[in-house]
Short mmCIF file of C-alpha atoms in Angstrom, two decimals:
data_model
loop_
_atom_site.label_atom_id
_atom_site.label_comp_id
_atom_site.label_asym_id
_atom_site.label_seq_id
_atom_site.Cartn_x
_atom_site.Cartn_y
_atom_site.Cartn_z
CA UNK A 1 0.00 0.00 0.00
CA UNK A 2 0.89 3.70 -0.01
CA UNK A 3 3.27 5.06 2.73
CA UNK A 4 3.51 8.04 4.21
CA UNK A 5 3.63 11.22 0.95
CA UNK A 6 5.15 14.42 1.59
CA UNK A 7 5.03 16.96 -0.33
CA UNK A 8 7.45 19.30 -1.72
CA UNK A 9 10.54 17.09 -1.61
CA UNK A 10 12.54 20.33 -1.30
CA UNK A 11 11.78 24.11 -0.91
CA UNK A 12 13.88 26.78 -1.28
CA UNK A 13 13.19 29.87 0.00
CA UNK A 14 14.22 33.18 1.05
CA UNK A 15 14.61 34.35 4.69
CA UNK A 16 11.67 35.83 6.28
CA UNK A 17 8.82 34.15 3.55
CA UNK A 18 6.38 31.62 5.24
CA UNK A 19 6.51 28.03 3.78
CA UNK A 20 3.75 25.31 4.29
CA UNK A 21 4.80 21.40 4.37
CA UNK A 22 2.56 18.70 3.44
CA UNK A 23 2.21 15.44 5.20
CA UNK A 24 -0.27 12.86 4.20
CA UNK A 25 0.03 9.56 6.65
CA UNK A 26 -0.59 5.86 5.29
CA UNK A 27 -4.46 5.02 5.48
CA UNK A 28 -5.95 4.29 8.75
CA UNK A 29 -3.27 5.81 11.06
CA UNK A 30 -4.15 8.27 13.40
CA UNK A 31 -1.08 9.07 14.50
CA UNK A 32 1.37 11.52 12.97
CA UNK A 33 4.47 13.56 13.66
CA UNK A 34 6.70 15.93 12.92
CA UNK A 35 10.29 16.13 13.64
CA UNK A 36 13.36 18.12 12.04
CA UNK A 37 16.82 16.93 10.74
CA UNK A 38 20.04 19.18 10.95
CA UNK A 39 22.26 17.98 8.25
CA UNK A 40 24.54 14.95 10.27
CA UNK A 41 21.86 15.33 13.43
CA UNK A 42 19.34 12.99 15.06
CA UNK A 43 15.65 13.34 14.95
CA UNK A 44 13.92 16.29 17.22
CA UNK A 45 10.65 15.73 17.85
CA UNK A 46 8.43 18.85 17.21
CA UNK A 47 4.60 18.07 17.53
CA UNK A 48 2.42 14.76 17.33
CA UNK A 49 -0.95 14.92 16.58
CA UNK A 50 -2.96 11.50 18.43
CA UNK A 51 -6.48 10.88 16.96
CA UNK A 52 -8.87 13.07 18.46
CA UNK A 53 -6.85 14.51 21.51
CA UNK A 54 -4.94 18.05 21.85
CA UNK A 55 -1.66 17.71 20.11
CA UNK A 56 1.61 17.39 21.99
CA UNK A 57 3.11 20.61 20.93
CA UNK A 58 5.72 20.28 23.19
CA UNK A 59 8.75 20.07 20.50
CA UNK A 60 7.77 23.67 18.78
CA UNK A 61 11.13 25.64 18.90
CA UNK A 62 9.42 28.67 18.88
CA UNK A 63 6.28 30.84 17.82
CA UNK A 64 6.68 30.53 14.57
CA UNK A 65 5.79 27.06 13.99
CA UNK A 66 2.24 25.53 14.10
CA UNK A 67 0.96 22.87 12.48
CA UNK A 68 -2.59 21.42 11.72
CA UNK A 69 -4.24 18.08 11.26
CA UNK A 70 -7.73 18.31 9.42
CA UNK A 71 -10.08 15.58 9.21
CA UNK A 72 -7.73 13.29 11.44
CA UNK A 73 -5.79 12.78 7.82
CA UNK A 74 -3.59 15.33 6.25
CA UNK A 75 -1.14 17.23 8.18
CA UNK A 76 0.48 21.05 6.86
CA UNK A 77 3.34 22.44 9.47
CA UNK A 78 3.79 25.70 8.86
CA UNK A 79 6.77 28.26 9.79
CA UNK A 80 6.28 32.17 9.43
CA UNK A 81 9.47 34.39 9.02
CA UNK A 82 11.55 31.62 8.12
CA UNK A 83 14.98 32.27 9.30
CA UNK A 84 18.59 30.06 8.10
CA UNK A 85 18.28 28.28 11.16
CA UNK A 86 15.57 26.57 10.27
CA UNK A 87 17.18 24.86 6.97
CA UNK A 88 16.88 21.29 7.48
CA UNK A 89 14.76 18.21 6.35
CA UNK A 90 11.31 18.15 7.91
CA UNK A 91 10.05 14.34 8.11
CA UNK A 92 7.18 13.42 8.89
CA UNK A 93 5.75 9.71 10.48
CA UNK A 94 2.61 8.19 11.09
CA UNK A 95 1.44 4.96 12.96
CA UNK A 96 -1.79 3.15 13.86
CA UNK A 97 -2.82 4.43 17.49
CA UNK A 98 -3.31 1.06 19.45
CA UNK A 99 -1.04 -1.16 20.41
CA UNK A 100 2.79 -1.24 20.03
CA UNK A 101 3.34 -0.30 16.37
CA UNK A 102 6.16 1.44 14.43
CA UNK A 103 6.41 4.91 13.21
CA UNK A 104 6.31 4.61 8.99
CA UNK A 105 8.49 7.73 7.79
CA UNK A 106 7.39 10.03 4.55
CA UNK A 107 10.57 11.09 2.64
CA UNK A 108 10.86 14.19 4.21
CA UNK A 109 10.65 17.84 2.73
CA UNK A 110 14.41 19.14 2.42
CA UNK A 111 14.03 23.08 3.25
CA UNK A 112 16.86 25.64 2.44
CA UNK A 113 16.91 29.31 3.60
CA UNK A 114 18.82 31.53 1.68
CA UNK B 1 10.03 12.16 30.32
CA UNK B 2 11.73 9.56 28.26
CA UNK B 3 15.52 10.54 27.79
CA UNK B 4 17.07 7.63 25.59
CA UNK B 5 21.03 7.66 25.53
CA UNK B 6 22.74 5.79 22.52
CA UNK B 7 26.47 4.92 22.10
CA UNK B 8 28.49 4.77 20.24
CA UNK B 9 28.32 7.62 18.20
CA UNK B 10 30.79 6.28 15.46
CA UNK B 11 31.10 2.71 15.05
CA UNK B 12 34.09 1.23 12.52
CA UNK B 13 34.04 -2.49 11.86
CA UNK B 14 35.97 -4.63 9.04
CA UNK B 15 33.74 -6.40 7.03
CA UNK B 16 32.57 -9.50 8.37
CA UNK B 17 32.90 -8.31 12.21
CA UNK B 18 30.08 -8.07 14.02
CA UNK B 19 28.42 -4.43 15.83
CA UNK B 20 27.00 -3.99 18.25
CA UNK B 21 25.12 -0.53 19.62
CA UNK B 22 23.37 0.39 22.54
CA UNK B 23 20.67 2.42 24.21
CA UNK B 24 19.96 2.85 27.58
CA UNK B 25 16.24 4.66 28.52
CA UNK B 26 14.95 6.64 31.40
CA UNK B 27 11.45 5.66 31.94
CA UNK B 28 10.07 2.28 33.64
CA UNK B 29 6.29 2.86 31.94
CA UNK B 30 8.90 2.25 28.30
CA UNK B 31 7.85 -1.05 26.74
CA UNK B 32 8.05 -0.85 23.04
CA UNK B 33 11.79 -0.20 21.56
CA UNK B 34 12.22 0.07 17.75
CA UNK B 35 15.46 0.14 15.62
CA UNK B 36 15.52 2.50 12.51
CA UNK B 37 18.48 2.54 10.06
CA UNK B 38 19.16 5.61 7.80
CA UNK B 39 21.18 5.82 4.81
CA UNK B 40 22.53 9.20 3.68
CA UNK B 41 19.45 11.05 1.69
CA UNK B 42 16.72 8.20 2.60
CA UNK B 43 14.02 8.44 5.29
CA UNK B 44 14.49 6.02 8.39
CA UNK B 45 13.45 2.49 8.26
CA UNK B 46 12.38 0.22 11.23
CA UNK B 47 14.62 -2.85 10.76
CA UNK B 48 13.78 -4.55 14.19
CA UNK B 49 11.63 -3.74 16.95
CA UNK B 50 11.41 -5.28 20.55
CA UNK B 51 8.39 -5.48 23.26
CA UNK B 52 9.05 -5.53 26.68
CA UNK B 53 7.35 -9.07 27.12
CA UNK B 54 10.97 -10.52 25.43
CA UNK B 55 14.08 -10.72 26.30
CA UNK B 56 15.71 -10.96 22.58
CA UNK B 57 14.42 -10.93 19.15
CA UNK B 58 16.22 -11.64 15.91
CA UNK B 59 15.89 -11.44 12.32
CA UNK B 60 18.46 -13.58 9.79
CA UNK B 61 21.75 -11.27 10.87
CA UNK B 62 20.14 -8.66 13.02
CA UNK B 63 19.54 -9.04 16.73
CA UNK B 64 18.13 -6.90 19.82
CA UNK B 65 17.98 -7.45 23.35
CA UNK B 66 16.56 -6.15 26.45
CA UNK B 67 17.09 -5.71 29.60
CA UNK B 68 14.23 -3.91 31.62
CA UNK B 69 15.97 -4.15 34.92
CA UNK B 70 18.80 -2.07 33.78
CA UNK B 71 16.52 -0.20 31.20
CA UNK B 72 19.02 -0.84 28.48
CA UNK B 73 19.18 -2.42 25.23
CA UNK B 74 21.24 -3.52 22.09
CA UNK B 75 20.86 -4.09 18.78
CA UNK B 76 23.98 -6.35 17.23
CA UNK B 77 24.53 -6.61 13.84
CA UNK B 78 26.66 -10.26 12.78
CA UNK B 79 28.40 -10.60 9.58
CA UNK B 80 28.59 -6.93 8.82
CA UNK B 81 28.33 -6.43 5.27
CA UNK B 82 29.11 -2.94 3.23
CA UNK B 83 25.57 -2.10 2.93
CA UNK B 84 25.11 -2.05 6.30
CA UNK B 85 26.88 1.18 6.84
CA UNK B 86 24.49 3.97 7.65
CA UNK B 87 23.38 5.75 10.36
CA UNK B 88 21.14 3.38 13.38
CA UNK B 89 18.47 5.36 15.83
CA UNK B 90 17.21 3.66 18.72
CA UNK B 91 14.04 4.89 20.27
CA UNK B 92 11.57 3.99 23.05
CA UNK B 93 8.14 4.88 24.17
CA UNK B 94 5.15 3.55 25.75
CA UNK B 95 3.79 1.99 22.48
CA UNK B 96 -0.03 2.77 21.53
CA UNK B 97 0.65 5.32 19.39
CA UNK B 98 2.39 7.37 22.16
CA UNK B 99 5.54 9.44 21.74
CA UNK B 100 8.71 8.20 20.85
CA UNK B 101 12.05 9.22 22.21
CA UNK B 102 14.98 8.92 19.47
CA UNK B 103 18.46 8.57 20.40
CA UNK B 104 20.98 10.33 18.72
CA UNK B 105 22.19 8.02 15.83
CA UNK B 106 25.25 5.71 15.44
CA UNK B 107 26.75 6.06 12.31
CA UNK B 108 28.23 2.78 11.38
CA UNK B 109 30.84 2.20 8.64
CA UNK B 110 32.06 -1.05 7.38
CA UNK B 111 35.26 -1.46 5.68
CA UNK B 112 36.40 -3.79 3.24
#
């Protein structure tokens, strides 16, 4: 079946525009997440989004992130007033909510701030 | 919350040797504990995954094992071959869809 689609691949932009990342999860899992990858780094966790409940926004480095989950399906993080810092690859994960089940990664969405 | 340590950082084997990486966690309430490998460019991809009801679980040349006393565990890697060099994540979490905690990576290199 289909895994877990993000969308753009890679987006570059200049400092200070707002850019909008796509994640759509593999069918049926209503669990997703967002984390960020410095070029050579590990994963940081910035939100996860679990079914119906209040999203664990806990990993947001600042104001300028948010992200969104409608319908329980697609998922858009979105960063205002991007700044260099934030140049990295955004991936995105999904898993069914019961039980002990892996996260499925997307690709990722390889951002560059010029 | 979960803090999950992973060491090495850099791991050189010949080919052939065997690896071996590991992860100790924070939280007692942990009982699921996946393996992800990376390869420069690619997303990460579960390889093995353990439950706290075992002890060890293995797959053809990959193995993991836990220990929930000392809230550590290890994933070993026999007969390394040259496509096995990338970068491993450990993570752990409370399983049903909760959070999971990522270590930082082990990048792995096998030489011929």
């Amino acid at each position: 079946g289909a895994g877990v689609s993000q969308s753009p691949s890679n987006k570059v932009t200049e400092k200070g525009k707002d850019v909008e990342l796509r994640c759509d999860p593999i069918s049926g899992h209503t669990a997703l997440y967002w984390y960020r990858q410095s070029l050579g780094q590990g994963l940081e966790f910035l939100i996860y989004f679990q079914g119906n409940s209040a999203p664990d926004k806990s990993g947001l480095p600042s104001d300028r992130f948010s992200a969104e989950r409608t319908g329980g399906s697609v998922s858009t993080l979105t960063i205002q007033r991007t700044q260099q810092e934030d140049s990295a690859v955004y991936l995105c994960a999904s898993s069914p909510l019961q039980g002990n089940q892996p996260q499925h990664f997307g690709d990722g969405t390889r951002l560059s701030i010029l | 919350g979960e803090n999950v340590e992973q060491h090495p950082s850099t791991l050189s084997v010949q080919e052939g040797d065997s690896a071996v990486i590991k992860c100790t966690y924070s939280d007692s309430a942990s009982n699921y504990f996946p393996w992800y490998k990376q390869e420069l460019g690619k997303r990460p991809q579960l390889i093995i995954d353990i439950r706290s009801n075992v002890g060890e679980k293995k797959d053809q040349r990959i193995a993991v094992t836990l220990n929930k006393t000392a809230k550590h565990f290890s994933l070993h890697i026999t007969e390394t071959q040259p496509e096995d060099s990338a970068v491993y994540f450990c993570a752990g979490g409370r399983g049903g869809g909760n959070k999971l905690t990522f270590g930082t990576g082990t990048q792995l290199k096998v030489e011929l």
